[in-house]
Amino acid sequence: MDKKILDLLNNKPEKGLEKLINTYSGLVYTIIYNKLNQYFSVEDIEECVSSVFYEVYKNRSVIDLSKGTLKAYIAVLSKRRAIDLFRKNSKHVTNLISLETQELEDCAVNQLFNVEDEVDTETKDMLIQAIKALGEPDSEIFIRKYYLGQNSKKISELMGIKQNTIDKRLSRGLSKLRAIVGNMEKPQEMEGK
């Protein structure tokens, strides 16, 4: 199916674009909506969705299906464009971070541990608990770094914490997360024996 869509995009662009949109519009809209709905209007979200399809169309000749599926490419592109829009407009967005927001936590977990969307809920919950167990300000630093993609300097400015302190907290936090996750897994391993 992916090859057929790419062939159509290259040989019959109008039909190819129509097939691409019909096949993947739900996926793209869902990803972008879930990331931006609290901060942006429906029009902004729809514009972001359109930009994803435009970018796929623009790059149609260089998409390499041997590196992955078209669906995966589009999903990653959708996440990136949503994050780009968020970053671009973050100065105008109020309530940037709410550590209780499940969506932010899920995305932070995915970014931090390179967790695929197919990972079971139990594992995601375990990682979210681990991030929360870091406490403040570490959990906020992790979400800013690994979800919002802010660099240490930006986090330092926004939180009023020295940049080298941010870097140390990230380093120590990774070690703590590994230990916390390891301890959470052990009881589950024992149950299986």
PDB file of C-alpha atoms in Angstrom:
ATOM      1  CA  MET A   1       0.000   0.000   0.000  1.00  0.00           C
ATOM      2  CA  ASP A   2       2.835   2.446   0.914  1.00  0.00           C
ATOM      3  CA  LYS A   3       4.607   1.829  -2.380  1.00  0.00           C
ATOM      4  CA  LYS A   4       1.339   2.300  -4.262  1.00  0.00           C
ATOM      5  CA  ILE A   5       0.721   5.641  -2.556  1.00  0.00           C
ATOM      6  CA  LEU A   6       4.268   6.849  -3.277  1.00  0.00           C
ATOM      7  CA  ASP A   7       3.983   5.711  -6.906  1.00  0.00           C
ATOM      8  CA  LEU A   8       0.714   7.628  -7.229  1.00  0.00           C
ATOM      9  CA  LEU A   9       2.279  10.716  -5.618  1.00  0.00           C
ATOM     10  CA  ASN A  10       5.121  10.601  -8.137  1.00  0.00           C
ATOM     11  CA  ASN A  11       3.128   9.685 -11.259  1.00  0.00           C
ATOM     12  CA  LYS A  12      -0.368  11.058 -10.591  1.00  0.00           C
ATOM     13  CA  PRO A  13       0.124  13.674  -7.861  1.00  0.00           C
ATOM     14  CA  GLU A  14      -3.549  14.620  -7.461  1.00  0.00           C
ATOM     15  CA  LYS A  15      -4.731  11.033  -7.047  1.00  0.00           C
ATOM     16  CA  GLY A  16      -1.733  10.231  -4.872  1.00  0.00           C
ATOM     17  CA  LEU A  17      -2.375  13.161  -2.553  1.00  0.00           C
ATOM     18  CA  GLU A  18      -6.050  12.238  -2.325  1.00  0.00           C
ATOM     19  CA  LYS A  19      -5.155   8.625  -1.435  1.00  0.00           C
ATOM     20  CA  LEU A  20      -2.538   9.798   1.086  1.00  0.00           C
ATOM     21  CA  ILE A  21      -4.998  12.117   2.823  1.00  0.00           C
ATOM     22  CA  ASN A  22      -7.822   9.552   2.810  1.00  0.00           C
ATOM     23  CA  THR A  23      -5.529   6.917   4.289  1.00  0.00           C
ATOM     24  CA  TYR A  24      -3.646   8.919   6.904  1.00  0.00           C
ATOM     25  CA  SER A  25      -5.681  12.022   7.786  1.00  0.00           C
ATOM     26  CA  GLY A  26      -7.140  10.368  10.893  1.00  0.00           C
ATOM     27  CA  LEU A  27      -3.693   9.404  12.170  1.00  0.00           C
ATOM     28  CA  VAL A  28      -2.158  12.819  11.499  1.00  0.00           C
ATOM     29  CA  TYR A  29      -5.085  14.745  12.973  1.00  0.00           C
ATOM     30  CA  THR A  30      -5.173  12.567  16.100  1.00  0.00           C
ATOM     31  CA  ILE A  31      -1.449  12.944  16.789  1.00  0.00           C
ATOM     32  CA  ILE A  32      -1.453  16.704  16.283  1.00  0.00           C
ATOM     33  CA  TYR A  33      -4.758  17.265  18.088  1.00  0.00           C
ATOM     34  CA  ASN A  34      -3.589  15.277  21.123  1.00  0.00           C
ATOM     35  CA  LYS A  35      -0.446  17.378  21.392  1.00  0.00           C
ATOM     36  CA  LEU A  36      -1.928  20.808  20.727  1.00  0.00           C
ATOM     37  CA  ASN A  37      -5.645  20.851  21.590  1.00  0.00           C
ATOM     38  CA  GLN A  38      -5.179  22.533  24.967  1.00  0.00           C
ATOM     39  CA  TYR A  39      -3.136  25.366  23.533  1.00  0.00           C
ATOM     40  CA  PHE A  40      -4.204  25.980  19.927  1.00  0.00           C
ATOM     41  CA  SER A  41      -7.356  26.591  17.927  1.00  0.00           C
ATOM     42  CA  VAL A  42      -8.889  24.049  15.559  1.00  0.00           C
ATOM     43  CA  GLU A  43      -7.678  26.217  12.666  1.00  0.00           C
ATOM     44  CA  ASP A  44      -4.072  26.055  13.906  1.00  0.00           C
ATOM     45  CA  ILE A  45      -4.334  22.288  14.281  1.00  0.00           C
ATOM     46  CA  GLU A  46      -5.801  21.897  10.786  1.00  0.00           C
ATOM     47  CA  GLU A  47      -3.052  24.094   9.347  1.00  0.00           C
ATOM     48  CA  CYS A  48      -0.450  21.899  11.045  1.00  0.00           C
ATOM     49  CA  VAL A  49      -2.147  18.786   9.600  1.00  0.00           C
ATOM     50  CA  SER A  50      -2.036  20.348   6.127  1.00  0.00           C
ATOM     51  CA  SER A  51       1.642  21.168   6.532  1.00  0.00           C
ATOM     52  CA  VAL A  52       2.385  17.499   7.268  1.00  0.00           C
ATOM     53  CA  PHE A  53       0.710  16.359   4.045  1.00  0.00           C
ATOM     54  CA  TYR A  54       2.433  19.121   2.095  1.00  0.00           C
ATOM     55  CA  GLU A  55       5.798  18.023   3.480  1.00  0.00           C
ATOM     56  CA  VAL A  56       5.138  14.372   2.590  1.00  0.00           C
ATOM     57  CA  TYR A  57       4.177  15.484  -0.917  1.00  0.00           C
ATOM     58  CA  LYS A  58       7.236  17.709  -1.211  1.00  0.00           C
ATOM     59  CA  ASN A  59       9.560  14.872  -0.081  1.00  0.00           C
ATOM     60  CA  ARG A  60       7.784  12.106  -1.999  1.00  0.00           C
ATOM     61  CA  SER A  61      10.792  11.323  -4.181  1.00  0.00           C
ATOM     62  CA  VAL A  62      13.205  10.898  -1.259  1.00  0.00           C
ATOM     63  CA  ILE A  63      11.049   8.807   1.097  1.00  0.00           C
ATOM     64  CA  ASP A  64      12.823   5.477   1.540  1.00  0.00           C
ATOM     65  CA  LEU A  65      10.453   2.641   2.438  1.00  0.00           C
ATOM     66  CA  SER A  66      13.400   0.360   3.249  1.00  0.00           C
ATOM     67  CA  LYS A  67      13.921   2.468   6.385  1.00  0.00           C
ATOM     68  CA  GLY A  68      10.346   2.060   7.620  1.00  0.00           C
ATOM     69  CA  THR A  69       6.710   2.325   6.699  1.00  0.00           C
ATOM     70  CA  LEU A  70       5.014   5.406   5.336  1.00  0.00           C
ATOM     71  CA  LYS A  71       2.723   5.336   8.377  1.00  0.00           C
ATOM     72  CA  ALA A  72       5.716   5.524  10.745  1.00  0.00           C
ATOM     73  CA  TYR A  73       7.263   8.336   8.682  1.00  0.00           C
ATOM     74  CA  ILE A  74       4.019  10.303   8.770  1.00  0.00           C
ATOM     75  CA  ALA A  75       3.514   9.689  12.502  1.00  0.00           C
ATOM     76  CA  VAL A  76       7.006  10.942  13.353  1.00  0.00           C
ATOM     77  CA  LEU A  77       6.614  13.918  11.027  1.00  0.00           C
ATOM     78  CA  SER A  78       3.263  14.772  12.652  1.00  0.00           C
ATOM     79  CA  LYS A  79       4.772  14.702  16.141  1.00  0.00           C
ATOM     80  CA  ARG A  80       7.675  16.881  15.026  1.00  0.00           C
ATOM     81  CA  ARG A  81       5.471  19.465  13.324  1.00  0.00           C
ATOM     82  CA  ALA A  82       3.206  19.679  16.378  1.00  0.00           C
ATOM     83  CA  ILE A  83       6.221  20.198  18.633  1.00  0.00           C
ATOM     84  CA  ASP A  84       7.647  22.775  16.201  1.00  0.00           C
ATOM     85  CA  LEU A  85       4.374  24.728  16.291  1.00  0.00           C
ATOM     86  CA  PHE A  86       4.279  24.515  20.076  1.00  0.00           C
ATOM     87  CA  ARG A  87       7.872  25.763  20.390  1.00  0.00           C
ATOM     88  CA  LYS A  88       7.336  28.524  17.843  1.00  0.00           C
ATOM     89  CA  ASN A  89       4.364  29.848  19.771  1.00  0.00           C
ATOM     90  CA  SER A  90       5.386  28.939  23.314  1.00  0.00           C
ATOM     91  CA  LYS A  91       5.914  32.607  24.225  1.00  0.00           C
ATOM     92  CA  HIS A  92       2.208  33.193  23.599  1.00  0.00           C
ATOM     93  CA  VAL A  93       0.925  30.011  25.182  1.00  0.00           C
ATOM     94  CA  THR A  94      -0.214  30.170  28.771  1.00  0.00           C
ATOM     95  CA  ASN A  95      -0.062  27.213  31.110  1.00  0.00           C
ATOM     96  CA  LEU A  96       2.864  25.661  29.256  1.00  0.00           C
ATOM     97  CA  ILE A  97       3.313  22.759  31.598  1.00  0.00           C
ATOM     98  CA  SER A  98       0.950  20.920  33.847  1.00  0.00           C
ATOM     99  CA  LEU A  99       2.750  17.940  35.310  1.00  0.00           C
ATOM    100  CA  GLU A 100      -0.569  16.231  35.882  1.00  0.00           C
ATOM    101  CA  THR A 101      -1.396  16.259  32.169  1.00  0.00           C
ATOM    102  CA  GLN A 102      -1.338  12.642  31.010  1.00  0.00           C
ATOM    103  CA  GLU A 103      -0.507  13.599  27.442  1.00  0.00           C
ATOM    104  CA  LEU A 104       2.648  15.441  28.459  1.00  0.00           C
ATOM    105  CA  GLU A 105       3.729  12.581  30.672  1.00  0.00           C
ATOM    106  CA  ASP A 106       3.178   9.979  27.959  1.00  0.00           C
ATOM    107  CA  CYS A 107       5.153  12.001  25.444  1.00  0.00           C
ATOM    108  CA  ALA A 108       7.961  12.635  27.914  1.00  0.00           C
ATOM    109  CA  VAL A 109       8.180   8.915  28.576  1.00  0.00           C
ATOM    110  CA  ASN A 110       8.209   8.163  24.848  1.00  0.00           C
ATOM    111  CA  GLN A 111      10.918  10.722  24.144  1.00  0.00           C
ATOM    112  CA  LEU A 112      13.058   9.868  27.155  1.00  0.00           C
ATOM    113  CA  PHE A 113      13.083   6.132  26.705  1.00  0.00           C
ATOM    114  CA  ASN A 114      12.412   5.926  22.957  1.00  0.00           C
ATOM    115  CA  VAL A 115       9.295   3.934  23.790  1.00  0.00           C
ATOM    116  CA  GLU A 116       7.203   2.929  20.782  1.00  0.00           C
ATOM    117  CA  ASP A 117       3.470   3.628  20.732  1.00  0.00           C
ATOM    118  CA  GLU A 118       2.802  -0.122  20.980  1.00  0.00           C
ATOM    119  CA  VAL A 119       4.303  -0.374  24.475  1.00  0.00           C
ATOM    120  CA  ASP A 120       1.731  -1.605  26.949  1.00  0.00           C
ATOM    121  CA  THR A 121      -0.033   0.766  29.305  1.00  0.00           C
ATOM    122  CA  GLU A 122       1.514  -0.907  32.331  1.00  0.00           C
ATOM    123  CA  THR A 123       5.031  -0.027  31.169  1.00  0.00           C
ATOM    124  CA  LYS A 124       4.043   3.563  30.387  1.00  0.00           C
ATOM    125  CA  ASP A 125       2.380   3.902  33.783  1.00  0.00           C
ATOM    126  CA  MET A 126       5.517   2.562  35.430  1.00  0.00           C
ATOM    127  CA  LEU A 127       7.685   5.130  33.640  1.00  0.00           C
ATOM    128  CA  ILE A 128       5.279   7.962  34.463  1.00  0.00           C
ATOM    129  CA  GLN A 129       5.386   6.947  38.125  1.00  0.00           C
ATOM    130  CA  ALA A 130       9.187   6.926  37.917  1.00  0.00           C
ATOM    131  CA  ILE A 131       9.261  10.470  36.502  1.00  0.00           C
ATOM    132  CA  LYS A 132       6.840  11.653  39.198  1.00  0.00           C
ATOM    133  CA  ALA A 133       8.967   9.912  41.847  1.00  0.00           C
ATOM    134  CA  LEU A 134      11.841  12.227  40.940  1.00  0.00           C
ATOM    135  CA  GLY A 135       9.868  15.022  42.580  1.00  0.00           C
ATOM    136  CA  GLU A 136      10.048  18.709  41.823  1.00  0.00           C
ATOM    137  CA  PRO A 137      11.837  20.351  40.132  1.00  0.00           C
ATOM    138  CA  ASP A 138      13.373  17.245  38.515  1.00  0.00           C
ATOM    139  CA  SER A 139      10.156  15.917  36.970  1.00  0.00           C
ATOM    140  CA  GLU A 140       9.438  19.325  35.410  1.00  0.00           C
ATOM    141  CA  ILE A 141      13.019  19.536  34.111  1.00  0.00           C
ATOM    142  CA  PHE A 142      12.632  16.107  32.476  1.00  0.00           C
ATOM    143  CA  ILE A 143       9.364  17.042  30.801  1.00  0.00           C
ATOM    144  CA  ARG A 144      10.798  20.332  29.557  1.00  0.00           C
ATOM    145  CA  LYS A 145      13.931  18.604  28.235  1.00  0.00           C
ATOM    146  CA  TYR A 146      12.531  15.417  26.718  1.00  0.00           C
ATOM    147  CA  TYR A 147       9.027  16.441  25.667  1.00  0.00           C
ATOM    148  CA  LEU A 148       9.224  20.131  24.919  1.00  0.00           C
ATOM    149  CA  GLY A 149      12.776  19.756  23.642  1.00  0.00           C
ATOM    150  CA  GLN A 150      14.016  22.785  25.511  1.00  0.00           C
ATOM    151  CA  ASN A 151      17.766  23.022  26.007  1.00  0.00           C
ATOM    152  CA  SER A 152      19.391  23.444  29.399  1.00  0.00           C
ATOM    153  CA  LYS A 153      19.897  27.171  28.866  1.00  0.00           C
ATOM    154  CA  LYS A 154      16.199  27.746  28.101  1.00  0.00           C
ATOM    155  CA  ILE A 155      15.113  25.594  31.064  1.00  0.00           C
ATOM    156  CA  SER A 156      17.519  27.534  33.267  1.00  0.00           C
ATOM    157  CA  GLU A 157      16.020  30.862  32.186  1.00  0.00           C
ATOM    158  CA  LEU A 158      12.419  29.698  32.601  1.00  0.00           C
ATOM    159  CA  MET A 159      12.882  28.003  35.961  1.00  0.00           C
ATOM    160  CA  GLY A 160      15.468  30.332  37.488  1.00  0.00           C
ATOM    161  CA  ILE A 161      17.935  27.509  38.112  1.00  0.00           C
ATOM    162  CA  LYS A 162      21.586  27.626  37.038  1.00  0.00           C
ATOM    163  CA  GLN A 163      22.317  25.863  33.752  1.00  0.00           C
ATOM    164  CA  ASN A 164      24.972  23.579  35.237  1.00  0.00           C
ATOM    165  CA  THR A 165      22.481  22.610  37.966  1.00  0.00           C
ATOM    166  CA  ILE A 166      19.965  21.666  35.257  1.00  0.00           C
ATOM    167  CA  ASP A 167      22.587  19.473  33.555  1.00  0.00           C
ATOM    168  CA  LYS A 168      23.518  17.796  36.848  1.00  0.00           C
ATOM    169  CA  ARG A 169      19.863  17.174  37.714  1.00  0.00           C
ATOM    170  CA  LEU A 170      19.284  15.609  34.288  1.00  0.00           C
ATOM    171  CA  SER A 171      22.308  13.348  34.664  1.00  0.00           C
ATOM    172  CA  ARG A 172      21.451  12.313  38.215  1.00  0.00           C
ATOM    173  CA  GLY A 173      17.793  11.997  37.286  1.00  0.00           C
ATOM    174  CA  LEU A 174      18.568   9.506  34.522  1.00  0.00           C
ATOM    175  CA  SER A 175      20.444   7.367  37.028  1.00  0.00           C
ATOM    176  CA  LYS A 176      17.567   7.641  39.507  1.00  0.00           C
ATOM    177  CA  LEU A 177      15.035   6.724  36.807  1.00  0.00           C
ATOM    178  CA  ARG A 178      17.011   3.638  35.862  1.00  0.00           C
ATOM    179  CA  ALA A 179      17.125   2.596  39.521  1.00  0.00           C
ATOM    180  CA  ILE A 180      13.425   3.356  40.094  1.00  0.00           C
ATOM    181  CA  VAL A 181      12.368   1.481  36.966  1.00  0.00           C
ATOM    182  CA  GLY A 182      14.612  -1.438  37.926  1.00  0.00           C
ATOM    183  CA  ASN A 183      13.011  -1.638  41.382  1.00  0.00           C
ATOM    184  CA  MET A 184       9.505  -1.451  39.899  1.00  0.00           C
ATOM    185  CA  GLU A 185      10.259  -4.318  37.507  1.00  0.00           C
ATOM    186  CA  LYS A 186      11.652  -6.682  40.164  1.00  0.00           C
ATOM    187  CA  PRO A 187       8.342  -7.376  41.938  1.00  0.00           C
ATOM    188  CA  GLN A 188       6.722  -8.104  38.572  1.00  0.00           C
ATOM    189  CA  GLU A 189       9.549 -10.481  37.661  1.00  0.00           C
ATOM    190  CA  MET A 190       9.121 -12.271  40.994  1.00  0.00           C
ATOM    191  CA  GLU A 191       5.401 -12.765  40.344  1.00  0.00           C
ATOM    192  CA  GLY A 192       6.171 -14.500  37.060  1.00  0.00           C
ATOM    193  CA  LYS A 193       8.476 -17.055  38.732  1.00  0.00           C
TER     194      LYS A 193
END
